[in-house]
XYZ file of C-alpha atoms in Angstrom:
672
model
C 0.000 0.000 0.000
C 1.418 3.406 -1.013
C 2.461 5.664 1.817
C 0.266 8.689 2.330
C 1.928 11.873 1.067
C 2.215 14.418 3.871
C 0.910 17.919 3.335
C 3.802 20.426 3.040
C 3.405 21.867 6.535
C 3.801 18.405 8.071
C 6.574 17.438 5.662
C 8.520 20.461 6.908
C 7.820 19.707 10.579
C 7.282 16.065 11.530
C 6.146 17.099 15.033
C 2.899 18.179 13.355
C 2.109 14.627 12.162
C -0.404 13.898 14.961
C -2.395 16.955 13.844
C -2.310 16.373 10.094
C -6.023 15.610 9.907
C -6.849 18.959 11.536
C -4.410 20.785 9.231
C -5.929 19.107 6.178
C -9.424 19.793 7.492
C -8.760 23.529 7.716
C -7.188 23.492 4.267
C -10.216 21.686 2.794
C -12.584 24.078 4.561
C -10.842 27.073 2.965
C -10.941 25.312 -0.451
C -14.664 24.603 -0.069
C -15.318 28.240 0.807
C -13.178 29.362 -2.141
C -15.189 27.157 -4.519
C -18.425 28.467 -3.060
C -17.455 32.124 -3.516
C -16.026 31.627 -7.017
C -18.879 29.408 -8.252
C -16.485 26.458 -8.499
C -13.898 28.464 -10.374
C -16.233 30.054 -12.909
C -15.054 33.429 -11.579
C -11.965 34.458 -9.634
C -11.817 35.503 -6.010
C -10.894 38.961 -7.303
C -14.138 38.989 -9.338
C -16.060 38.170 -6.161
C -14.360 40.903 -4.085
C -15.695 43.857 -6.073
C -18.439 44.942 -3.675
C -17.063 48.474 -3.463
C -17.761 48.946 -7.182
C -21.430 47.998 -6.705
C -22.321 49.147 -3.192
C -21.871 52.664 -1.869
C -22.429 55.929 -3.729
C -21.238 56.205 -7.334
C -21.505 58.881 -9.985
C -22.776 57.445 -13.279
C -23.283 58.798 -16.791
C -26.888 59.573 -15.887
C -26.386 60.872 -12.334
C -25.947 58.944 -9.103
C -26.568 55.456 -7.771
C -26.447 54.381 -4.120
C -26.695 50.769 -2.973
C -26.650 49.219 0.480
C -27.076 45.781 2.063
C -29.623 45.972 4.873
C -31.745 42.787 5.004
C -33.557 43.761 8.218
C -34.615 47.231 7.015
C -38.237 47.989 6.139
C -37.547 51.403 4.597
C -34.463 53.537 3.857
C -34.301 57.233 2.955
C -31.219 59.207 1.960
C -31.121 62.489 3.887
C -28.586 65.289 3.590
C -27.692 68.832 2.606
C -29.600 68.373 -0.642
C -33.014 67.797 0.985
C -32.806 69.652 4.294
C -32.100 66.337 6.080
C -35.770 65.380 5.623
C -37.261 62.141 4.334
C -38.495 62.702 0.778
C -39.984 60.237 -1.663
C -37.423 61.222 -4.296
C -34.652 60.021 -1.978
C -36.372 56.802 -0.882
C -34.381 53.648 -1.614
C -35.928 50.686 -3.386
C -35.636 47.152 -2.038
C -33.934 44.696 -4.394
C -33.401 40.973 -3.764
C -30.984 39.467 -1.199
C -31.517 42.312 1.287
C -30.007 44.906 -1.056
C -31.377 48.430 -1.522
C -30.859 50.906 -4.369
C -31.491 54.561 -5.180
C -30.923 56.127 -8.602
C -30.847 59.913 -8.841
C -30.389 62.558 -11.500
C -27.140 64.467 -11.844
C -28.463 67.529 -9.934
C -29.873 65.560 -6.985
C -26.594 65.915 -5.064
C -23.148 67.324 -5.627
C -19.543 66.806 -4.608
C -19.057 67.876 -0.984
C -22.670 67.387 0.182
C -23.109 65.686 3.548
C -25.574 62.800 3.786
C -26.743 59.820 5.823
C -29.280 57.043 5.628
C -32.408 57.088 7.750
C -33.064 53.392 8.204
C -36.413 52.039 9.403
C -36.942 48.551 10.810
C -39.633 46.689 12.701
C -40.000 48.622 15.950
C -37.408 51.338 15.344
C -35.381 53.651 13.131
C -32.051 55.435 13.158
C -29.619 57.586 11.216
C -26.753 55.609 9.767
C -23.634 56.221 7.701
C -23.618 53.876 4.672
C -21.480 50.808 5.342
C -19.655 51.285 2.032
C -19.145 55.069 2.348
C -15.771 56.127 0.933
C -15.662 59.534 2.617
C -16.756 60.336 6.175
C -16.189 63.687 7.894
C -16.717 65.069 11.389
C -18.314 68.452 12.092
C -15.846 70.524 14.122
C -18.572 72.073 16.302
C -21.111 69.282 16.826
C -18.536 66.447 16.510
C -21.150 64.522 14.479
C -19.893 62.278 11.688
C -21.596 62.204 8.273
C -20.889 60.620 4.921
C -19.773 63.074 2.263
C -20.412 62.922 -1.452
C -16.913 62.530 -2.879
C -16.634 62.749 -6.643
C -14.085 65.403 -7.629
C -14.276 66.573 -11.237
C -10.671 65.554 -11.840
C -9.732 62.136 -10.446
C -6.203 61.755 -9.076
C -3.692 60.967 -11.829
C -1.005 58.546 -10.634
C 2.547 59.501 -11.507
C 4.011 56.104 -10.580
C 1.541 53.616 -12.031
C 3.509 50.449 -11.349
C 5.614 49.682 -8.322
C 7.318 46.588 -6.959
C 8.284 46.596 -3.260
C 11.857 45.829 -2.308
C 11.839 42.991 0.216
C 15.440 41.850 0.241
C 15.353 42.646 3.104
C 12.091 44.379 4.058
C 12.844 47.345 6.343
C 9.631 48.771 7.817
C 9.077 52.184 9.353
C 5.838 51.933 11.334
C 4.068 55.280 11.508
C 0.899 57.212 12.342
C -0.040 60.205 10.174
C -1.720 62.253 12.896
C 1.064 62.093 15.461
C 3.950 62.342 12.995
C 4.460 66.103 13.375
C 6.341 68.187 15.943
C 3.402 70.554 16.433
C 0.788 69.809 19.090
C -1.965 68.993 16.603
C -3.215 66.315 14.226
C -0.796 65.974 11.320
C -1.908 65.530 7.715
C -1.108 63.272 4.762
C 0.583 66.231 3.045
C 2.687 67.126 6.088
C 3.777 63.512 6.364
C 4.731 63.465 2.671
C 6.702 66.700 2.959
C 8.252 66.362 6.422
C 8.506 62.686 7.411
C 8.817 60.707 4.182
C 12.201 62.353 3.381
C 13.462 61.172 6.794
C 12.358 57.608 6.070
C 14.163 57.680 2.718
C 17.333 59.160 4.245
C 17.294 56.596 7.067
C 17.348 53.719 4.565
C 13.973 52.090 5.249
C 12.146 50.761 2.173
C 8.606 50.426 3.512
C 6.207 52.465 5.626
C 3.463 50.733 7.584
C 0.718 53.267 8.249
C -1.641 52.958 11.191
C -5.151 54.385 11.584
C -6.030 54.833 7.905
C -9.641 53.579 7.966
C -12.001 56.073 9.631
C -12.437 55.743 13.389
C -14.623 57.932 15.642
C -12.187 58.098 18.562
C -8.742 59.442 17.640
C -7.220 57.907 20.763
C -8.079 54.369 19.627
C -4.917 54.509 17.457
C -7.204 53.509 14.577
C -8.112 50.123 16.043
C -11.830 50.863 16.560
C -12.847 51.242 12.925
C -16.275 52.580 11.998
C -16.015 53.101 8.235
C -13.929 50.460 6.510
C -13.839 52.064 3.052
C -13.204 55.660 4.131
C -9.650 56.941 4.640
C -9.632 59.038 7.798
C -10.607 62.600 6.893
C -8.911 64.040 9.971
C -5.628 63.688 8.036
C -6.871 65.153 4.740
C -8.627 64.127 1.536
C -8.482 60.787 -0.320
C -6.475 62.516 -3.061
C -3.895 63.655 -0.503
C -3.529 60.067 0.716
C -3.010 58.951 -2.893
C -0.455 61.739 -3.282
C 1.450 60.366 -0.272
C 1.435 56.785 -1.600
C 2.505 58.037 -5.038
C 5.360 60.088 -3.560
C 6.536 57.106 -1.510
C 6.537 54.850 -4.573
C 8.466 57.395 -6.611
C 11.202 57.224 -3.962
C 11.274 53.425 -3.763
C 9.222 53.165 -0.574
C 6.477 50.528 -0.300
C 3.325 51.496 1.624
C 1.429 48.921 3.660
C -1.670 49.548 5.731
C -2.497 48.411 9.227
C -5.823 46.695 8.462
C -8.272 45.867 11.248
C -10.602 42.995 10.359
C -10.447 41.378 13.791
C -13.230 43.539 15.234
C -15.186 46.787 14.743
C -16.247 49.729 16.888
C -19.548 49.328 18.761
C -20.895 52.702 17.589
C -24.253 52.536 15.853
C -24.612 56.009 14.330
C -21.052 56.028 12.948
C -20.351 52.327 12.527
C -21.951 48.967 11.787
C -23.063 48.215 15.365
C -26.805 47.992 14.709
C -27.091 48.913 11.076
C -30.750 48.131 10.409
C -32.185 46.955 13.705
C -30.205 43.715 13.562
C -27.116 43.958 15.798
C -25.856 40.731 14.205
C -26.062 41.774 10.557
C -22.260 41.830 10.377
C -21.406 40.374 13.760
C -21.572 37.196 15.815
C -24.562 36.283 17.943
C -24.843 35.503 21.643
C -21.820 35.538 23.880
C -19.483 35.805 20.866
C -21.018 39.117 19.775
C -18.701 41.364 21.809
C -14.960 41.155 22.320
C -14.499 40.763 26.088
C -11.247 42.747 26.235
C -11.576 45.358 23.493
C -15.091 46.772 23.992
C -15.840 46.067 20.338
C -17.842 43.763 18.067
C -16.669 40.520 16.447
C -17.341 39.859 12.758
C -19.268 36.746 11.732
C -16.794 35.169 9.291
C -19.289 32.374 8.556
C -21.577 34.723 6.604
C -20.783 35.043 2.908
C -22.054 38.646 2.919
C -19.521 39.497 5.642
C -16.779 37.768 3.653
C -17.866 39.817 0.640
C -17.579 43.015 2.688
C -14.163 42.210 4.170
C -12.585 40.713 1.040
C -13.840 43.665 -1.012
C -12.212 45.887 1.587
C -8.884 44.095 1.060
C -9.093 44.635 -2.691
C -10.340 48.234 -2.396
C -7.265 49.702 -0.697
C -4.924 47.880 -3.106
C -6.764 49.051 -6.204
C -8.056 52.476 -5.225
C -5.078 53.745 -3.183
C -2.259 51.529 -4.549
C -1.310 50.178 -1.109
C 1.291 47.425 -1.342
C -0.236 45.153 1.264
C -1.312 44.876 4.864
C -0.298 44.182 8.400
C -3.349 42.326 9.766
C -4.052 43.405 13.322
C -5.301 41.119 16.091
C -4.931 37.809 14.241
C -4.713 35.842 17.509
C -8.113 37.217 18.460
C -9.541 35.859 15.192
C -7.981 32.400 15.362
C -9.455 31.290 18.697
C -12.943 31.279 20.210
C -11.274 32.595 23.370
C -9.517 35.354 21.343
C -6.359 33.877 22.853
C -7.284 35.285 26.265
C -6.226 33.065 29.151
C -4.625 30.485 26.844
C -1.111 29.236 27.566
C -0.106 27.784 24.156
C 2.482 25.479 25.659
C 2.564 22.851 22.895
C 1.309 21.912 19.423
C -1.834 20.337 20.870
C -3.013 23.802 21.911
C -3.397 24.770 18.230
C -5.552 21.776 17.306
C -7.823 21.186 20.291
C -11.129 22.407 18.904
C -10.768 25.915 20.375
C -9.952 27.353 16.943
C -12.375 29.284 14.740
C -12.318 27.535 11.354
C -14.457 30.257 9.752
C -11.987 32.987 10.749
C -9.075 30.806 9.616
C -10.796 30.324 6.254
C -11.328 34.087 5.954
C -7.655 34.870 6.647
C -6.599 32.228 4.132
C -8.958 33.619 1.476
C -7.808 37.178 2.215
C -4.214 36.152 1.508
C -5.179 34.319 -1.678
C -7.151 37.347 -2.868
C -4.488 39.937 -2.020
C -1.817 37.999 -3.903
C -4.176 37.393 -6.825
C -4.860 41.130 -7.124
C -1.234 42.102 -6.503
C 1.233 39.182 -6.760
C 4.024 41.187 -5.091
C 1.833 42.377 -2.217
C 3.107 42.083 1.348
C 0.963 40.516 4.082
C 2.028 40.380 7.721
C 0.198 38.716 10.606
C 0.273 40.238 14.078
C -0.117 36.991 16.008
C 1.108 36.091 19.463
C 0.159 32.423 19.999
C 2.607 30.928 17.507
C -0.009 29.137 15.366
C 1.972 26.922 12.929
C 1.490 27.577 9.228
C 0.327 31.155 9.537
C 3.062 32.417 7.204
C 3.364 29.242 5.135
C 1.986 28.946 1.576
C -1.618 27.811 1.148
C -0.565 24.839 -1.015
C 1.451 23.529 1.918
C -1.513 23.768 4.273
C -0.613 27.238 5.528
C -2.704 30.391 5.756
C -0.676 32.307 3.173
C 0.763 35.308 5.018
C 4.172 36.431 3.763
C 5.433 37.214 7.261
C 4.455 36.966 10.891
C 5.505 39.434 13.600
C 8.226 38.042 15.890
C 6.290 39.155 18.966
C 8.488 37.158 21.352
C 11.457 39.473 20.746
C 10.142 42.750 22.258
C 8.692 40.763 25.163
C 12.110 39.192 25.718
C 13.946 42.529 25.726
C 11.448 44.034 28.193
C 11.777 41.034 30.503
C 15.591 41.147 30.302
C 15.820 44.882 31.057
C 13.252 44.690 33.868
C 14.356 41.533 35.625
C 18.079 40.959 35.100
C 21.163 42.765 36.301
C 23.527 43.659 33.462
C 25.956 40.997 34.674
C 23.256 38.342 34.163
C 22.402 39.103 30.530
C 23.133 35.853 28.679
C 24.206 35.982 24.992
C 23.059 32.370 24.462
C 19.556 33.352 25.562
C 19.570 36.483 23.353
C 20.673 34.493 20.317
C 18.027 31.825 20.938
C 15.199 34.366 21.276
C 16.124 36.362 18.194
C 16.631 33.302 15.953
C 13.939 30.970 17.354
C 11.414 30.638 14.528
C 9.840 28.115 12.189
C 12.100 27.353 9.226
C 9.249 27.574 6.707
C 7.856 30.919 7.909
C 9.390 34.363 7.503
C 9.152 36.816 10.388
C 9.403 40.541 11.003
C 11.881 41.124 13.826
C 11.570 44.188 16.035
C 12.848 45.390 19.387
C 9.754 47.513 19.988
C 6.730 48.785 18.063
C 4.005 51.329 18.858
C 2.723 48.904 21.543
C 5.706 49.558 23.785
C 5.397 53.332 23.335
C 1.826 53.670 24.615
C 0.745 55.021 27.997
C 1.003 52.252 30.560
C 4.086 50.757 28.909
C 7.624 52.003 28.374
C 9.959 52.219 25.419
C 13.356 50.551 25.643
C 15.118 53.891 26.067
C 12.850 54.832 28.971
C 13.304 51.471 30.646
C 17.066 51.983 30.364
C 17.370 55.683 31.296
C 14.023 56.847 32.713
C 14.063 60.313 34.334
C 17.764 60.838 33.574
C 16.693 61.516 29.971
C 15.398 64.875 31.182
C 18.579 65.867 33.000
C 21.515 64.046 31.388
C 20.850 63.802 27.675
C 22.774 66.891 26.722
C 26.190 66.264 25.200
C 28.912 66.586 27.810
C 26.379 66.188 30.613
C 25.767 62.435 30.287
C 25.935 60.391 33.475
C 26.490 56.653 33.877
C 22.770 55.858 33.408
C 22.574 57.817 30.142
C 25.777 56.279 28.760
C 24.604 52.776 29.657
C 21.237 53.400 27.987
C 22.772 54.810 24.822
C 25.129 51.801 24.536
C 22.486 49.118 25.160
C 19.851 50.774 22.962
C 22.202 50.437 19.971
C 23.250 46.883 20.819
C 19.671 45.638 21.296
C 18.628 47.067 17.937
C 21.678 45.751 16.112
C 21.222 42.227 17.465
C 17.491 42.262 16.639
C 17.965 43.572 13.092
C 21.038 41.470 12.318
C 19.282 38.171 13.106
C 16.130 38.826 11.026
C 14.851 36.144 8.655
C 12.326 38.238 6.748
C 12.332 41.849 7.745
C 12.843 44.407 10.507
C 10.435 46.981 11.926
C 10.880 50.205 13.868
C 8.199 52.589 15.143
C 8.765 56.211 14.164
C 10.915 58.088 16.625
C 12.014 55.007 18.535
C 15.145 54.808 16.387
C 16.465 57.931 18.136
C 15.083 57.099 21.573
C 12.014 59.348 21.479
C 11.258 60.320 25.088
C 8.010 59.758 26.959
C 4.982 57.673 26.112
C 2.234 58.235 23.568
C -0.940 59.628 25.097
C -3.667 60.749 22.724
C -5.865 63.739 23.563
C -8.572 62.672 26.014
C -10.612 64.036 28.868
C -8.027 62.877 31.420
C -5.251 65.044 29.923
C -7.356 68.051 28.964
C -7.523 66.932 25.316
C -3.825 67.722 24.927
C -1.736 66.744 21.890
C 1.500 67.169 23.838
C 2.234 63.429 23.892
C 0.557 62.544 20.571
C 3.353 63.885 18.363
C 6.952 63.188 17.400
C 9.605 65.669 18.499
C 11.920 65.619 15.492
C 13.612 68.724 16.890
C 15.313 66.449 19.435
C 17.123 64.306 16.880
C 17.908 67.377 14.760
C 19.552 69.119 17.712
C 23.215 68.073 17.727
C 23.673 69.482 21.212
C 21.584 66.539 22.497
C 22.344 62.805 22.546
C 19.305 61.729 20.522
C 21.141 62.215 17.243
C 23.735 59.605 18.321
C 20.989 56.974 18.319
C 19.369 58.298 15.133
C 22.704 58.363 13.295
C 23.528 54.835 14.448
C 20.148 53.531 13.286
C 20.670 55.147 9.881
C 24.088 53.496 9.461
C 22.743 50.136 10.658
C 19.759 50.186 8.278
C 21.902 51.287 5.337
C 24.440 48.534 6.064
C 21.798 45.792 6.267
C 19.831 47.171 3.314
C 22.949 47.112 1.146
C 23.358 43.326 1.600
C 21.229 41.746 -1.131
C 18.885 39.123 0.316
C 20.405 39.641 3.747
C 17.302 38.040 5.258
C 17.982 34.771 3.389
C 21.647 34.553 4.375
C 22.092 31.865 7.063
C 22.759 33.133 10.588
C 25.788 31.096 11.653
C 26.785 31.206 15.295
C 30.550 31.638 15.592
C 30.849 31.758 19.372
C 29.054 32.505 22.594
C 30.314 32.537 26.145
C 27.798 33.490 28.808
C 30.546 33.926 31.402
C 32.338 36.486 29.231
C 28.975 37.772 27.893
C 30.339 37.523 24.350
C 28.319 36.603 21.246
C 29.561 36.334 17.647
C 27.732 35.212 14.515
C 28.155 35.664 10.782
C 25.851 36.323 7.842
C 27.563 36.026 4.470
C 30.703 38.148 4.614
C 29.564 40.116 7.688
C 30.715 39.188 11.186
C 28.769 40.523 14.186
C 30.509 40.593 17.572
C 28.829 41.661 20.847
C 30.276 42.204 24.302
C 27.399 42.641 26.772
C 29.663 42.734 29.818
C 29.148 46.057 31.623
C 32.709 46.170 32.976
C 35.042 43.790 31.139
C 36.828 44.750 27.940
C 38.759 42.011 26.150
C 42.093 42.259 24.354
C 42.900 39.769 21.579
C 39.629 37.855 22.038
C 39.784 35.086 19.440
C 37.214 33.614 17.033
C 37.573 30.896 14.398
C 36.358 32.447 11.139
C 37.034 32.083 7.390
C 40.649 33.072 6.786
C 41.334 36.482 5.299
C 41.188 40.164 6.163
C 38.327 42.012 7.869
C 37.412 45.697 8.017
C 35.197 47.331 10.616
C 32.035 48.657 8.934
C 29.991 49.565 12.027
C 30.860 50.023 15.685
C 28.364 50.941 18.404
C 31.268 52.397 20.394
C 32.205 54.944 17.708
C 32.405 58.579 18.843
C 29.842 59.517 16.158
C 27.292 57.328 17.957
C 27.998 58.524 21.492
C 30.573 55.835 22.265
C 34.086 55.993 23.676
C 35.956 55.001 20.485
C 38.243 52.706 22.491
C 39.117 50.621 19.409
C 40.776 51.926 16.255
C 38.249 51.162 13.513
C 40.645 52.141 10.734
C 42.774 49.060 11.395
C 42.346 46.125 8.991
C 42.188 42.815 10.885
C 43.905 39.681 9.540
C 43.268 36.120 10.650
C 46.156 34.180 12.200
C 47.170 30.843 10.728
C 46.380 27.726 12.744
C 47.265 24.316 11.238
C 44.254 22.724 12.981
C 41.780 24.941 11.120
C 43.747 25.775 7.966
C 42.438 22.751 6.060
C 38.926 24.174 6.475
C 40.069 27.576 5.212
C 39.731 29.108 8.670
C 41.943 30.964 11.104
C 41.933 32.951 14.338
C 40.574 36.493 14.277
C 41.679 38.339 17.412
C 39.884 41.524 18.415
C 39.867 44.155 21.106
C 36.242 44.287 22.278
C 35.398 47.074 24.738
C 32.771 46.517 27.417
C 29.153 47.047 26.411
C 29.813 47.417 22.674
C 29.239 45.654 19.388
C 31.167 45.697 16.132
C 30.385 44.557 12.576
C 33.275 43.481 10.367
C 33.227 42.699 6.660
C 35.451 40.069 5.081
C 37.434 41.658 2.276
C 39.053 38.619 0.615
């Protein structure tokens, strides 16, 4: 009898063999759903995901057409500036089949810039609603009320860069937020970001920006994670054309643009969002005790409904097609994968991923989303923010995976926080650091990062603040540094270098963290007097060469440029050369680069030896350089030659002996 052929995921990891039936079951479920949505292949998934071209408000040759899905509605009127916000027969929608509604109007019935809403009636009630497919939503400055806005400019945006292919070898991501990207205590705009921040990203060597809070959200302080209007770019930052202008400008400078997409939940709001669209709170969302997210005060999508899949998949295609985004970082994937949302789960072994606690409908949706995105844009980038470690998340669909290109290496920032908080400097173990930064599934690419926006929020602390704390206010002026500041500056560089140098897919940094931006992020709210003081980025600090921030910013720039210059750096094997926890020394190589770290706070080593490929080595980056706030104890202009050793000569290796100052790291490049 022929042996059963293992599915790719199991072939790559034999420990998954006991769970192969579950893996195949999920794969088959996604295939069944794919066949259902594509009419058994008679159309493509991309053909299916075109809801935004049908639903919503559109200008036609004859005037206007508005369509909406509201199966529970008994009557719907369009109200707005054009009819005094009163129900009128002319603006009454007509019920079609499948719970859809339609209104056709003449060209003069409304005009670009008019505000409007739906007045939806249902059995036993009525309410004003913003159309679910609205592509422009604005807030009145005085009343704070949100309304849809007719958006059909006479001249559509003309793209300057029509085709673009992201550079992913390696992928170097600058995570950012448009509103808080300016120095001024206000909400920044798409244009200001394009003019003031994008040039910094380019100069710093990153090749991708990951933008948060794009889809409209009623509460600014939600960081964009409580979305109300999934097809409307947030108007608080500017117009849709200005967002397109930003994406276009980024592409023209070689920068990919990916969007933080939130399909894991939605805001509860009813007047602004989808919370109770037509008298049925479960039109888009789960029923019963799965309706609300217990930790996020939000609503959970019903991924088992084809209409919901149509809405969400169309949303994935919309941003790619309409705004030329290059892909997505999917937020809250753990919450989608498990009935428990991952809350209170330990995830101690493989059995915890295949024990019946997983939501197969959500898994099928994520799989279909990845298939669709790569069908629409083959070079698109998809990243999963997922903390449980679910196998196969970033493995190809054909192998039984869910099809993401990358997963976030969420263990790494947690590890650095734990190390800084709990261990004395003398107890930092290089073997542990190397394990944490390289511990990943061989068949899944990851995005490594030391910290993201999560660590910068109120209630948490950035790495620089954990290291230096209040001394940043008193001892961060050049010449006035104390021991705490010097220690923080040294370790901040080393932590970032080790994290970036061990990547196997890409590296991410949150804007400002590269130069040790002080303080937390606190959005304007009642508790702080609606202040923008902490919801901004103080670029003046890194630009001021009288302060120490520029040391960190300059180091980050050199590090990113060095890594970015190594073609396919992320694919080059990370080869451990040496570690000694007693000495607190770690060395590893990638291609012709050798990375050497000395985490000892007090011990510098003279002629410390490593067995490496024979030849000569030049220093290309040193955390201890004067330019980066170091002591410059070593002479980086010296070329280092390996010493002959008959034991290793037959393997083409020799001894490389280095002077390694305490609390420093150096990168050397083999020259011949």
